[in-house]
XYZ file of C-alpha atoms in Angstrom:
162
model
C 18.676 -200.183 72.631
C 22.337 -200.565 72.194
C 24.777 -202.685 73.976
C 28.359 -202.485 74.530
C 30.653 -205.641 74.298
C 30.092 -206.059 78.006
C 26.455 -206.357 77.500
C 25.212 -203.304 78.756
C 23.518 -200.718 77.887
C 24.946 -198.237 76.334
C 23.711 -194.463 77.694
C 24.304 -192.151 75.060
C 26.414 -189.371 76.246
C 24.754 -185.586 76.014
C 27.169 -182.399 75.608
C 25.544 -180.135 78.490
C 27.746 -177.283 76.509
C 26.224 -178.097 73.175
C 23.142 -178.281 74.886
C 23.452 -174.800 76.496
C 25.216 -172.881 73.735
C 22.244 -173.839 71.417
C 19.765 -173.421 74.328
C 20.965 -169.861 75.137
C 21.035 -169.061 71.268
C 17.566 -170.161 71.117
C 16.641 -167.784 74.126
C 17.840 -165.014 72.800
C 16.529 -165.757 69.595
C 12.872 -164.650 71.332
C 14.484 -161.149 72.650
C 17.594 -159.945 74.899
C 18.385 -161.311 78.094
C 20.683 -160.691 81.422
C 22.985 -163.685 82.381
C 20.575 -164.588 85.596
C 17.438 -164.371 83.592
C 19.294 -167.135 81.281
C 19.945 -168.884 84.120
C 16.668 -168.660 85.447
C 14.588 -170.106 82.066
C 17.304 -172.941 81.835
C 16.671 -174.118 85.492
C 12.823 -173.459 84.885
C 13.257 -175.858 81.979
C 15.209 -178.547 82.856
C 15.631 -177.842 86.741
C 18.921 -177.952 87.210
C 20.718 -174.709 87.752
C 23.403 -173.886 84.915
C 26.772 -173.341 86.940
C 28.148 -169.396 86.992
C 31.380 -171.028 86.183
C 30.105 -172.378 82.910
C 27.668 -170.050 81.882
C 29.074 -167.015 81.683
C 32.698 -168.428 80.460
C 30.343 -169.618 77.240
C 28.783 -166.273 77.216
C 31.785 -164.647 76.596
C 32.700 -167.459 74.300
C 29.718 -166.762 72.031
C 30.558 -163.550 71.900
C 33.885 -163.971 70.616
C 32.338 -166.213 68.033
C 30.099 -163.146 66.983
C 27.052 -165.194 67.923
C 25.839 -162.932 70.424
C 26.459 -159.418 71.768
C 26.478 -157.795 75.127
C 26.017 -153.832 76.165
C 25.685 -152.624 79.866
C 22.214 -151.806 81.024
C 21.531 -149.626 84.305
C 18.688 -151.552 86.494
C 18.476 -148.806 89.572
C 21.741 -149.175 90.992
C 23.324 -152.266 89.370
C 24.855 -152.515 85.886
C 23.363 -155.274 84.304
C 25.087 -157.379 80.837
C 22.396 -157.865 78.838
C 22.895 -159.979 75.703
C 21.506 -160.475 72.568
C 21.793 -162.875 69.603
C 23.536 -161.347 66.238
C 22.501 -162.685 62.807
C 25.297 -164.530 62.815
C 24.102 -166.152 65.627
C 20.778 -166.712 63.851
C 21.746 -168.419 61.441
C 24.090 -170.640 63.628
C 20.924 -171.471 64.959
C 18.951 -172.252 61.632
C 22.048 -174.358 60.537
C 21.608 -176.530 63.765
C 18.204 -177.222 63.616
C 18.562 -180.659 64.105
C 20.353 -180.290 67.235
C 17.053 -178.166 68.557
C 15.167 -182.148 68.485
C 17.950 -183.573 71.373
C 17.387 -180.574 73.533
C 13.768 -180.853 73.334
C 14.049 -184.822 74.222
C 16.712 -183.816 77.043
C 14.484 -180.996 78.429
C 11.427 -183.511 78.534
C 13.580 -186.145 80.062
C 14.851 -183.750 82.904
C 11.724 -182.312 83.267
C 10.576 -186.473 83.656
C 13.042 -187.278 85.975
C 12.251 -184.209 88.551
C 8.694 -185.031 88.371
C 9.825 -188.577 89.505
C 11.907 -186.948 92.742
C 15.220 -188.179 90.968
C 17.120 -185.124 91.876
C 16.319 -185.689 95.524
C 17.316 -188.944 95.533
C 20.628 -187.781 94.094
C 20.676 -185.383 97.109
C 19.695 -187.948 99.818
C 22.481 -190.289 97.820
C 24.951 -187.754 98.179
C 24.229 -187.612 101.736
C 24.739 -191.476 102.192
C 28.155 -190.693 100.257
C 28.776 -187.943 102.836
C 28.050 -190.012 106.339
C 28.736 -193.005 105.187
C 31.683 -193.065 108.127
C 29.161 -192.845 110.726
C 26.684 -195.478 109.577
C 27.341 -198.327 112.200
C 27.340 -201.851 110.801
C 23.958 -202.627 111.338
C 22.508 -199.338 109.353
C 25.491 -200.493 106.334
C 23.598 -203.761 106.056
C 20.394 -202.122 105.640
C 21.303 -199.951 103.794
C 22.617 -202.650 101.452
C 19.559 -204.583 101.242
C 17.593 -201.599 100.989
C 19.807 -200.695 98.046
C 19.955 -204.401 96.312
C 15.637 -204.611 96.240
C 15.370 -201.071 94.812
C 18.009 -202.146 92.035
C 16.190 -205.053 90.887
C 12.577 -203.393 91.693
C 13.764 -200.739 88.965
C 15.251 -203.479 86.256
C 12.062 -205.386 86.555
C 9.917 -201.866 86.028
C 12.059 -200.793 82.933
C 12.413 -204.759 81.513
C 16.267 -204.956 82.383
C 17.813 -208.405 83.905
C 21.390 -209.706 83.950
């Protein structure tokens, strides 16, 4: 473990964009893909949906780059972009190797962390964050204490007191 001057723990930061530019590399790597299939295997792996708004700007990034390619694909009705990694793009991928080790160890530790219901305590935190106007005095207090005994409940579980 590593602690700052303060004392604390320091959480090492993880690049969700180096994360998904090799993790979309790496899917393509297996065969060609549409832009919501990505999506798809990348929620199914770490359960958190990729945002549109970053996804596809890095699609079109990688392309630029000449690490992928893209051609139009006709699906019934609907023109799909279907993508594909270039050898370029391969060996971008061979040279970060390395890098494929953290997004294992983040894709267990998300997959961890929604087995332990931590994304829906984000979600019932966010709703705290969102009513917290109409919470009268008495539920504020509560909600204090409440939030006070689960702190140190979890520093005692994972061997943390200050």
């Amino acid at each position: 473990m590593k602690y700052n001057c303060y004392g604390r723990v320091e959480v090492r930061k993880f690049n969700l964009k180096k994360y998904l530019r090799l993790k979309i590399l790496e899917m393509l790597s297996t065969g060609d893909k549409h832009g919501y299939a990505l999506a798809k295997e990348i929620f199914n792996t770490i359960g958190l949906k990729p945002n549109t708004s970053l996804l596809y700007p890095l699609l079109r990034i990688l392309e630029k780059e000449g690490l992928i390619s893209s051609r139009e694909e006709t699906h019934g009705s609907r023109v799909k972009k279907v993508y594909s990694i270039t050898d370029k793009g391969l060996e971008y991928l061979e040279m970060n190797k390395p890098g494929i080790n953290e997004i294992r160890l983040f894709e267990r530790r998300m997959k961890e962390l929604k087995e332990l219901g931590i994304p829906d305590l984000l979600i019932t935190l966010k709703n705290i964050y969102e009513n917290l106007d109409k919470l009268g005095e008495k539920e504020r207090r509560f909600l204090k204490d409440l939030v006070y005994s689960f702190r140190l409940q979890l520093r005692n579980l994972i061997g943390e007191y200050y």
